[in-house]
Amino acid sequence: MNALSDAIAALARAGALREVDRAFARLLRRMGASADVQLAGALAMRAVALGHSGFALNDARALLDELGVGADADVALPDAGAWADALRASPLVGADPDASAPLVFQHGLVALRRYARYEKGLADALRARSGDAGSGIVSTGDPAENAALARLFALRPGTLDRQALAAWLVLRQRLALVTGGPGTGKTTTVARMLALLAARSDGLRIALAAPTGRAAARLAEAVADALARDVAEGRLGADIAARVPRQAQTLHRLLGWQRSGAFRHDASLPLPFDVVVVDEASMVDLPLMAKLVDAVAPAARLVLLGDPDQLPAVEAGDVLGALCAAAGDGESLPPALARAASEALQATVPETGFEPGQDHAAPLAGHRVHLVRGYRQANAAGIAALARSVQHGDADEVLERLRAGGDGVHWLDTGASGFGANVLERRLETGVLPQYRALAQAEDPQAALRLATGVRVLTALRHGPGGAHAWNAWFAQRLGGGDPWFRGRLVMVAANSYRHGLFNGDTGVCWPDADGSPVVWFEQDGRLRPWSPGQLPQHDTAFATTVHKAQGSEFDAVWLLLPRADSRVLSRELLYTGLTRARSALHIAGSADAIEAALARHAGRVSGLGWRLE
């Protein structure tokens, strides 16, 4: 056995490689691959499970570090130069995704062919859709439409309204990224943009979608609320508002998921919509985004909403992050676009202008607007300020804000002297258990589901002493005793089930039916539907959920519980995502060391999408 085969065996002994990774290496060996190609294949497969598109050959040690294999471990990686030469010489390693080889080695990135093809296809489709809007001369548009836009956004002389700018850009482009933190008005902006588009045509076909059922429901609710508010305040006619849909669906349902695992809609059978709006785009992984963009008709508009500072998708890729990097910061426009937007709105509202940026060759320049003004947490300024400090990664400032507390922020320092294991339990018994007990006292299951948005416990880990499973068992014992299906139990679906119409992240509540039998009620399409426990797809108790599972949701109060020991899942993005789920009150239980470790670590993803977009 040579040294490279020894490396695979050593990684397996260290628990860094799964059986499927080793099986792929064995398959490559049967196909005639040398040991170095086998090792590259095993690591490429393992990288995908960690959310990467592949791994950088020159920095393979970083992948091992992420897997918990330290430099002192008995794992000898080959010299990077010799390894690269061996990969280039192998017929099982292609130089581009169009080759038939199972592995692709390009720009120093080793990837499975499937994921390299996803990246290439997505990059090609986005470049075709974006055109040259960043540098070309853009029409200022119809004066009446510009006046309607100014009225909808209540523009005043001398103001720079980024929401209005985002809507103006969407009206003129087939690709738009509208980004911003929680409560910055992304869905309000899109609701008004859709109303302006609907005013052009009575038959405009609009689709609203999101990665999860809960996120889709929130998108629909936010659009409906924004339109109702604009109609009530006289900024929008009820007839035009009625043309905008109030329903949203998951991306899997939109694309037409089939039992084979394929989607009904693709480039050969595009989606029958003129505008496709996708919320929570940070949660969309590489394969799903590639299939979505492929299925949007060439002439249709694609609008992606999201917060690039949130956790990336659980599966492979950080697509929104790559797109934002390719579009620039979104806070200034290429000069041609800035002039056109300013001229359009100044004709209606004097002195309205937009700051031009520099002319540059960024592939998606001019296709992103980043919203910065926060609305949601206006009554919890401390949470918004803490979120900004976390975004900047300033540990001293974050800890100072936590120590000061107030304005909705509460810190339980689990690293303080005298902190006992039962202190956190006592806090949860007084601060959370009464609200969860109230679920069982609600008038009906629909009222219980409304109450359930009042508080949620979020964890960094799923398993282990401080994980969601352990805390759910703790809550269930106190709320239901030994009864597994007690009244008021929160249940979250853990896997998509199209047969049931239930999707990953959907939350229901256990409540007896008319005969007294326990059933779990979910709100679907605006009405409650009961399912017996035996009918449910894969599911978990949901009094405590991971931060990842909470994406796309928000609660009045959030209790964010960080692990006592450092963990690779702790990151700046996890901390930011968890705390921004809170509307008005945030309770963080964690030590200063854990918080500093999280701020120092990025949930970065290795990807080739950025340079493919170039």
XYZ file of C-alpha atoms in Angstrom:
614
model
C 0.000 0.000 0.000
C 1.531 3.341 -1.032
C 1.534 6.582 0.958
C -1.542 8.023 -0.726
C -3.616 4.940 -0.024
C -2.288 5.226 3.514
C -3.725 8.755 3.590
C -7.206 7.482 2.745
C -6.920 4.774 5.401
C -5.658 7.288 7.975
C -8.512 9.686 7.212
C -10.983 6.839 7.552
C -9.511 5.860 10.944
C -9.822 9.471 12.077
C -13.508 9.453 11.127
C -12.946 12.150 8.497
C -14.186 10.042 5.572
C -17.577 8.389 5.358
C -18.278 5.039 3.784
C -19.669 6.755 0.676
C -16.416 8.708 0.276
C -14.352 5.535 0.497
C -16.745 3.768 -1.871
C -16.211 6.502 -4.469
C -12.446 6.127 -4.084
C -12.803 2.358 -4.644
C -14.929 3.016 -7.738
C -12.216 5.290 -9.125
C -9.644 2.567 -8.406
C -11.693 0.032 -10.380
C -11.816 2.550 -13.238
C -8.025 2.606 -13.251
C -7.377 5.713 -11.144
C -4.067 6.144 -9.410
C -3.962 6.576 -5.636
C -3.677 10.355 -5.910
C -6.842 10.551 -8.006
C -8.607 8.266 -5.533
C -7.672 10.594 -2.672
C -8.822 13.661 -4.615
C -12.128 11.959 -5.392
C -12.741 10.970 -1.775
C -12.013 14.513 -0.561
C -14.170 16.087 -3.292
C -17.069 13.881 -2.240
C -16.493 14.727 1.420
C -16.283 18.454 0.640
C -19.785 18.451 -0.840
C -21.188 17.050 2.413
C -19.639 20.051 4.197
C -21.373 22.477 1.843
C -18.489 23.114 -0.554
C -18.574 22.672 -4.335
C -15.147 21.048 -4.155
C -11.806 21.664 -2.484
C -8.803 23.816 -3.342
C -5.880 21.536 -4.061
C -3.339 24.040 -2.742
C -5.288 24.300 0.523
C -6.371 20.707 1.076
C -5.124 20.980 4.653
C -7.919 23.510 5.346
C -10.474 20.834 4.469
C -8.795 18.424 6.879
C -8.825 21.091 9.590
C -12.552 21.520 9.026
C -12.942 17.770 9.443
C -11.095 17.943 12.758
C -7.913 16.324 11.441
C -5.087 18.374 12.921
C -1.643 18.885 11.426
C -0.221 16.444 13.967
C -2.427 13.611 12.699
C -0.786 10.766 10.809
C -2.149 11.899 7.433
C 0.416 12.598 4.713
C -0.959 14.640 1.834
C 1.007 14.667 -1.437
C 3.011 17.631 -2.641
C 0.522 20.031 -4.245
C 2.506 20.426 -7.461
C 2.987 16.721 -8.024
C -0.651 16.096 -7.075
C -1.830 18.657 -9.647
C 0.349 17.080 -12.367
C -1.075 13.656 -11.592
C -4.642 14.945 -11.824
C -4.019 16.675 -15.159
C -2.513 13.479 -16.542
C -5.450 11.274 -15.534
C -8.213 10.481 -18.058
C -10.608 10.379 -15.104
C -10.062 14.079 -14.393
C -11.365 16.637 -16.877
C -10.182 20.175 -17.462
C -13.752 21.461 -17.743
C -17.252 20.293 -16.712
C -18.236 19.333 -20.272
C -15.793 16.435 -20.233
C -17.080 12.953 -19.390
C -14.567 12.410 -16.590
C -16.069 11.947 -13.087
C -13.781 14.631 -11.606
C -13.015 18.163 -12.784
C -9.807 20.051 -11.962
C -10.060 23.716 -12.934
C -8.529 26.891 -11.481
C -7.030 24.802 -8.690
C -10.445 23.466 -7.626
C -11.137 19.727 -7.534
C -14.848 18.999 -7.877
C -17.240 16.233 -8.739
C -18.344 16.645 -12.348
C -21.970 17.069 -11.319
C -21.252 20.113 -9.142
C -18.853 21.668 -11.643
C -21.614 21.399 -14.240
C -24.118 23.015 -11.890
C -21.743 25.947 -11.420
C -20.960 26.339 -15.107
C -24.611 26.097 -16.149
C -25.693 28.596 -13.506
C -22.923 31.060 -14.382
C -23.683 30.845 -18.116
C -27.418 31.344 -17.540
C -26.929 34.318 -15.207
C -24.505 36.038 -17.582
C -26.998 35.616 -20.427
C -29.824 36.950 -18.275
C -27.871 39.926 -16.944
C -26.683 41.220 -20.329
C -24.779 44.495 -20.110
C -27.128 46.469 -17.891
C -24.228 47.563 -15.734
C -22.484 49.471 -18.503
C -25.057 50.044 -21.225
C -27.301 53.075 -21.606
C -30.629 52.332 -19.960
C -33.962 53.898 -20.862
C -35.361 56.100 -18.136
C -38.777 54.507 -18.672
C -42.344 55.767 -18.930
C -42.995 59.105 -17.118
C -46.366 57.928 -15.812
C -44.777 54.806 -14.388
C -42.007 56.857 -12.789
C -44.646 59.100 -11.217
C -46.480 56.037 -9.877
C -43.222 54.755 -8.416
C -42.555 58.111 -6.724
C -46.070 58.070 -5.279
C -45.814 54.482 -4.008
C -42.546 55.173 -2.207
C -43.611 58.641 -1.057
C -40.438 60.185 -2.483
C -39.543 63.664 -1.301
C -37.146 66.217 -2.784
C -33.556 65.632 -1.829
C -34.071 62.044 -0.669
C -32.281 58.896 -1.790
C -34.668 55.987 -1.390
C -32.965 52.656 -2.014
C -36.288 50.808 -2.044
C -37.470 52.993 -4.923
C -34.180 52.428 -6.699
C -34.531 48.663 -6.349
C -38.027 48.771 -7.814
C -36.869 51.012 -10.673
C -34.094 48.566 -11.573
C -36.359 45.522 -11.430
C -38.749 47.198 -13.858
C -35.961 47.318 -16.438
C -33.952 44.130 -15.977
C -34.431 40.376 -16.210
C -32.237 39.740 -13.170
C -32.264 41.626 -9.884
C -30.811 40.998 -6.431
C -32.544 42.867 -3.616
C -30.533 42.285 -0.461
C -30.589 43.598 3.087
C -30.818 42.624 6.711
C -34.035 41.686 8.501
C -36.748 44.307 8.413
C -35.138 46.487 5.721
C -38.224 46.310 3.518
C -37.271 43.749 0.888
C -40.752 42.269 0.535
C -42.430 45.692 0.729
C -40.203 46.826 -2.113
C -41.056 43.760 -4.175
C -44.789 44.075 -3.499
C -44.729 47.622 -4.893
C -42.538 46.587 -7.813
C -45.021 43.824 -8.662
C -47.876 46.323 -8.501
C -46.039 48.586 -10.962
C -45.406 45.655 -13.294
C -49.017 44.503 -12.979
C -50.186 47.974 -13.968
C -48.480 47.451 -17.331
C -50.485 44.321 -18.095
C -53.657 42.834 -16.647
C -52.485 39.361 -17.579
C -49.050 39.451 -15.946
C -48.176 36.000 -14.580
C -46.362 36.231 -11.229
C -44.900 33.469 -9.062
C -43.847 33.930 -5.426
C -41.614 31.231 -3.960
C -39.189 30.418 -1.145
C -37.056 27.423 -0.130
C -39.313 26.275 2.731
C -43.027 26.216 3.394
C -42.753 28.610 6.329
C -40.631 31.080 4.366
C -43.138 30.909 1.502
C -46.010 31.614 3.896
C -44.149 34.594 5.362
C -43.445 35.962 1.879
C -47.126 35.727 0.958
C -48.175 37.364 4.219
C -45.671 40.194 3.816
C -46.710 40.925 0.229
C -50.402 40.882 1.152
C -49.824 43.187 4.140
C -47.761 45.650 2.098
C -50.353 45.853 -0.656
C -53.222 46.260 1.813
C -51.343 49.057 3.562
C -50.656 50.900 0.305
C -54.296 50.599 -0.775
C -55.555 51.809 2.624
C -53.203 54.804 2.506
C -54.263 55.747 -1.017
C -50.933 55.090 -2.738
C -52.211 52.173 -4.792
C -55.487 51.364 -6.491
C -57.298 48.265 -5.274
C -57.777 47.069 -8.861
C -54.025 47.035 -9.496
C -53.247 45.477 -6.098
C -55.688 42.670 -6.902
C -53.490 41.605 -9.831
C -50.633 40.651 -7.503
C -50.879 37.105 -6.047
C -51.213 36.562 -2.298
C -50.031 32.961 -2.434
C -46.483 31.625 -2.442
C -45.082 28.132 -2.762
C -41.909 26.206 -2.129
C -39.336 26.079 -4.901
C -39.803 22.326 -5.184
C -43.527 22.746 -5.768
C -42.926 25.630 -8.194
C -40.521 23.556 -10.284
C -42.794 20.518 -10.184
C -40.923 17.919 -8.157
C -41.589 14.359 -9.369
C -41.152 10.996 -7.685
C -38.134 10.301 -9.903
C -36.375 13.189 -8.179
C -36.392 15.291 -11.337
C -38.355 18.499 -11.873
C -41.090 18.970 -14.447
C -39.883 22.431 -15.451
C -36.493 23.060 -17.024
C -35.130 24.844 -20.101
C -37.194 22.610 -22.400
C -40.400 23.311 -20.453
C -39.939 26.728 -18.797
C -42.080 27.997 -15.951
C -45.237 29.714 -17.273
C -44.540 33.003 -15.469
C -43.431 36.469 -16.519
C -41.977 37.281 -13.081
C -40.496 34.864 -10.547
C -39.709 36.215 -7.060
C -37.684 34.057 -4.651
C -37.329 35.063 -1.002
C -34.683 33.792 1.446
C -32.275 33.193 -1.433
C -29.395 32.565 0.988
C -31.050 29.225 1.782
C -31.049 28.042 -1.847
C -28.252 25.568 -2.547
C -26.251 25.276 -5.765
C -28.174 22.402 -7.438
C -31.566 23.953 -6.706
C -30.527 27.441 -7.863
C -29.086 25.997 -11.071
C -32.356 24.193 -11.777
C -34.431 27.255 -10.902
C -32.531 29.615 -13.217
C -32.637 26.972 -15.947
C -36.436 26.807 -15.650
C -37.144 30.565 -15.695
C -38.120 31.571 -19.243
C -35.446 33.677 -21.009
C -37.744 36.703 -21.312
C -39.052 36.468 -17.732
C -37.804 38.474 -14.765
C -36.041 36.725 -11.891
C -35.898 38.610 -8.587
C -33.864 37.155 -5.711
C -34.364 38.491 -2.184
C -32.045 37.664 0.662
C -29.576 38.553 3.364
C -25.997 37.644 2.382
C -24.866 37.775 6.018
C -27.079 34.844 7.001
C -25.961 31.246 7.053
C -25.550 29.757 3.571
C -27.631 26.807 2.460
C -27.304 23.540 4.340
C -26.406 21.766 1.105
C -23.558 22.657 -1.255
C -22.808 26.227 -2.230
C -23.180 29.799 -1.045
C -24.893 30.991 -4.187
C -26.249 34.292 -2.902
C -22.837 35.199 -1.500
C -21.177 34.521 -4.863
C -23.810 36.525 -6.739
C -23.443 39.466 -4.379
C -19.672 39.392 -4.799
C -20.159 39.407 -8.570
C -22.590 42.341 -8.355
C -20.652 44.587 -5.971
C -21.783 46.022 -2.662
C -25.177 47.098 -4.009
C -24.842 50.544 -2.415
C -23.777 52.400 -5.562
C -24.646 52.043 -9.241
C -22.524 52.093 -12.379
C -22.572 55.691 -13.700
C -24.922 55.037 -16.641
C -27.521 53.421 -14.416
C -27.202 56.088 -11.719
C -27.768 58.846 -14.277
C -30.747 57.090 -15.841
C -32.387 56.419 -12.454
C -31.809 59.982 -11.287
C -33.186 61.491 -14.498
C -36.265 59.288 -14.344
C -37.233 60.198 -10.790
C -36.114 63.822 -10.877
C -38.724 64.449 -13.566
C -41.334 63.784 -10.873
C -39.516 64.595 -7.624
C -36.810 67.284 -7.856
C -33.332 66.664 -6.442
C -33.824 62.897 -6.158
C -30.507 61.297 -7.000
C -28.505 58.132 -6.704
C -24.800 57.965 -6.058
C -22.820 56.638 -9.048
C -20.035 54.169 -8.451
C -17.074 53.363 -10.632
C -17.247 51.823 -14.078
C -15.955 48.303 -13.678
C -16.219 44.922 -15.309
C -17.972 43.057 -12.479
C -20.150 40.487 -14.241
C -23.375 41.412 -12.417
C -22.688 45.115 -11.854
C -25.902 47.108 -11.700
C -28.097 44.159 -10.824
C -28.030 44.494 -7.048
C -29.475 47.002 -4.597
C -28.654 46.583 -0.915
C -31.226 47.999 1.519
C -29.865 49.350 4.778
C -32.653 51.039 6.725
C -34.219 48.718 9.298
C -37.937 48.764 10.144
C -38.748 45.473 11.895
C -36.714 46.017 15.042
C -37.540 49.682 15.527
C -38.793 48.842 19.029
C -35.726 46.726 19.834
C -32.870 48.961 18.796
C -30.413 46.892 20.816
C -30.953 43.833 18.619
C -30.377 45.815 15.440
C -27.227 47.426 16.861
C -25.927 44.055 18.045
C -26.574 42.569 14.602
C -24.495 45.317 12.978
C -21.629 44.678 15.391
C -21.773 40.956 14.623
C -21.716 41.721 10.893
C -18.504 43.684 11.403
C -16.996 40.872 13.482
C -15.982 43.287 16.244
C -15.741 41.036 19.315
C -15.045 43.865 21.755
C -18.060 45.833 20.573
C -20.316 42.770 20.568
C -19.363 41.852 24.136
C -19.736 45.449 25.256
C -23.273 45.571 23.854
C -24.111 42.253 25.490
C -22.835 43.417 28.864
C -24.773 46.686 28.577
C -27.972 44.837 27.651
C -31.234 46.698 27.345
C -33.294 47.522 24.242
C -34.346 43.900 23.873
C -30.927 42.271 24.500
C -30.266 39.942 27.457
C -27.038 37.983 27.998
C -26.594 34.969 30.237
C -22.816 34.549 30.462
C -22.361 30.810 30.871
C -18.628 31.302 31.336
C -18.969 33.515 34.388
C -17.633 32.265 37.706
C -20.254 30.509 39.748
C -22.363 29.596 36.737
C -23.889 26.194 37.458
C -25.364 23.665 35.071
C -28.846 24.278 36.438
C -28.807 28.079 36.050
C -29.854 27.930 32.411
C -32.578 25.410 33.199
C -34.013 27.717 35.861
C -34.021 30.621 33.413
C -35.837 28.535 30.799
C -38.325 27.332 33.417
C -39.306 30.911 34.217
C -38.776 32.593 30.836
C -39.907 29.997 28.289
C -41.892 27.139 29.862
C -44.913 29.330 30.798
C -45.267 30.452 27.183
C -45.039 26.893 25.919
C -47.558 25.739 28.542
C -49.935 28.411 27.251
C -50.123 26.598 23.901
C -52.206 23.838 25.444
C -54.576 26.445 26.919
C -55.228 28.174 23.592
C -58.747 28.321 22.196
C -57.982 26.036 19.256
C -54.970 24.717 17.288
C -54.897 27.786 15.050
C -54.611 30.048 18.071
C -51.907 27.758 19.465
C -49.900 28.106 16.238
C -50.174 31.884 16.482
C -48.952 31.758 20.091
C -46.049 29.565 19.021
C -44.473 32.473 17.128
C -44.084 34.275 20.448
C -40.947 32.428 21.568
C -38.482 29.849 20.304
C -35.306 28.258 21.639
C -32.543 28.097 19.018
C -29.382 26.016 19.239
C -26.164 25.812 17.257
C -26.106 22.012 17.384
C -28.692 19.358 16.701
C -27.163 16.585 18.807
C -25.210 16.509 22.033
C -25.816 17.919 25.535
C -26.630 21.422 24.295
C -28.316 20.376 21.061
C -31.912 20.744 19.924
C -32.718 17.062 20.550
C -31.651 17.234 24.188
C -33.557 20.435 24.880
C -36.682 19.122 23.131
C -36.600 16.075 25.407
C -36.220 18.434 28.386
C -39.232 20.516 27.353
C -41.349 17.488 26.432
C -40.781 15.864 29.821
C -41.970 18.986 31.642
C -44.885 19.685 29.330
C -46.160 16.228 28.503
C -44.720 13.869 31.064
C -44.586 10.454 29.416
C -47.213 11.195 26.764
C -45.469 11.519 23.368
C -48.469 13.239 21.723
C -49.532 15.708 24.358
C -51.747 18.683 23.617
C -49.637 21.702 22.630
C -46.594 19.739 21.400
C -44.885 21.605 18.556
C -43.831 19.419 15.632
C -41.565 20.371 12.720
C -41.429 18.456 9.452
C -37.862 17.342 8.696
C -38.224 16.255 5.056
C -40.344 17.339 2.101
C -43.438 15.193 1.524
C -45.386 16.116 -1.593
C -47.896 13.370 -0.883
C -48.869 15.220 2.290
C -48.239 18.733 1.021
C -45.881 19.159 3.976
C -42.384 20.548 3.596
C -39.138 20.708 5.508
C -39.538 23.370 8.199
C -43.354 23.348 8.348
C -44.479 23.568 11.973
C -47.661 22.107 13.415
C -49.199 21.589 16.833
C -50.581 18.445 18.429
C -54.234 18.868 19.395
C -57.033 16.358 19.966
C -59.694 15.984 17.290
C -63.450 15.824 17.968
C -63.074 12.223 19.182
C -60.246 13.103 21.525
C -57.594 11.344 19.425
C -54.262 13.182 19.046
C -53.658 14.727 15.645
C -51.125 17.273 14.424
C -52.538 20.389 12.808
C -50.692 22.315 10.106
C -51.782 25.516 8.418
C -51.782 24.908 4.659
C -53.036 27.398 2.072
C -54.694 29.473 4.759
C -56.591 26.638 6.441
C -55.840 24.022 9.081
C -55.364 20.383 8.106
C -55.013 17.520 10.611
C -52.683 14.549 10.271
C -52.584 11.548 12.550
C -49.141 10.901 14.084
C -48.740 7.728 12.037
C -49.285 9.622 8.791
C -46.610 12.234 9.375
C -43.423 12.287 7.299
C -40.077 12.500 9.095
C -40.450 15.033 11.917
C -39.035 16.361 15.177
C -40.318 18.112 18.277
C -39.897 21.856 17.710
C -39.733 23.651 21.059
C -36.014 23.929 20.297
C -34.662 24.024 16.756
C -31.282 24.630 15.215
C -30.521 28.082 13.858
C -30.351 26.542 10.392
C -33.912 25.230 10.766
C -35.120 28.637 11.975
C -34.061 30.450 8.805
C -37.092 31.935 7.110
C -38.896 32.315 10.454
C -39.119 35.025 13.102
C -40.349 35.097 16.684
C -41.172 37.783 19.225
C -38.542 36.398 21.608
C -35.564 34.177 20.826
C -33.407 32.243 23.267
C -30.130 31.501 21.475
C -28.190 28.768 23.296
C -24.521 28.438 22.333
C -22.468 25.301 23.099
C -20.143 25.307 26.105
C -17.201 24.025 24.027
C -16.003 25.468 20.745
C -17.464 23.786 17.676
C -16.802 24.217 13.973
C -20.490 25.058 13.453
C -20.041 28.231 15.493
C -19.602 31.113 13.058
C -20.324 34.780 12.642
C -23.130 33.873 10.232
C -24.755 31.496 12.731
C -24.672 34.135 15.461
C -26.127 36.771 13.116
C -28.825 34.467 11.759
C -29.898 33.360 15.219
C -30.162 36.797 16.782
C -31.967 38.318 13.787
C -34.815 35.802 14.162
C -35.939 37.926 17.154
C -38.493 40.678 16.667
C -38.361 42.302 20.096
C -36.408 40.250 22.666
C -33.163 38.312 22.388
C -31.694 36.106 25.123
C -28.188 34.773 24.422
C -26.801 32.023 26.636
C -23.118 31.562 25.928
C -19.645 32.360 27.174
C -17.477 35.215 25.960
C -15.066 32.609 24.590
C -17.817 30.962 22.512
C -18.965 34.313 21.154
C -15.422 35.348 20.250
C -14.837 31.980 18.554
C -18.017 32.402 16.532
C -17.094 35.923 15.429
C -13.646 34.766 14.330
C -15.002 31.996 12.108
C -16.773 32.469 8.764
C -19.186 29.858 7.444
C -17.327 30.149 4.152
C -17.816 27.821 1.231
C -15.239 26.767 -1.342
C -16.767 27.405 -4.748
C -15.866 28.083 -8.361
C -19.030 30.044 -9.103
C -17.319 33.410 -8.633
C -14.623 32.912 -11.251
C -17.073 31.142 -13.564
C -19.229 34.275 -13.501
C -16.176 36.230 -14.644
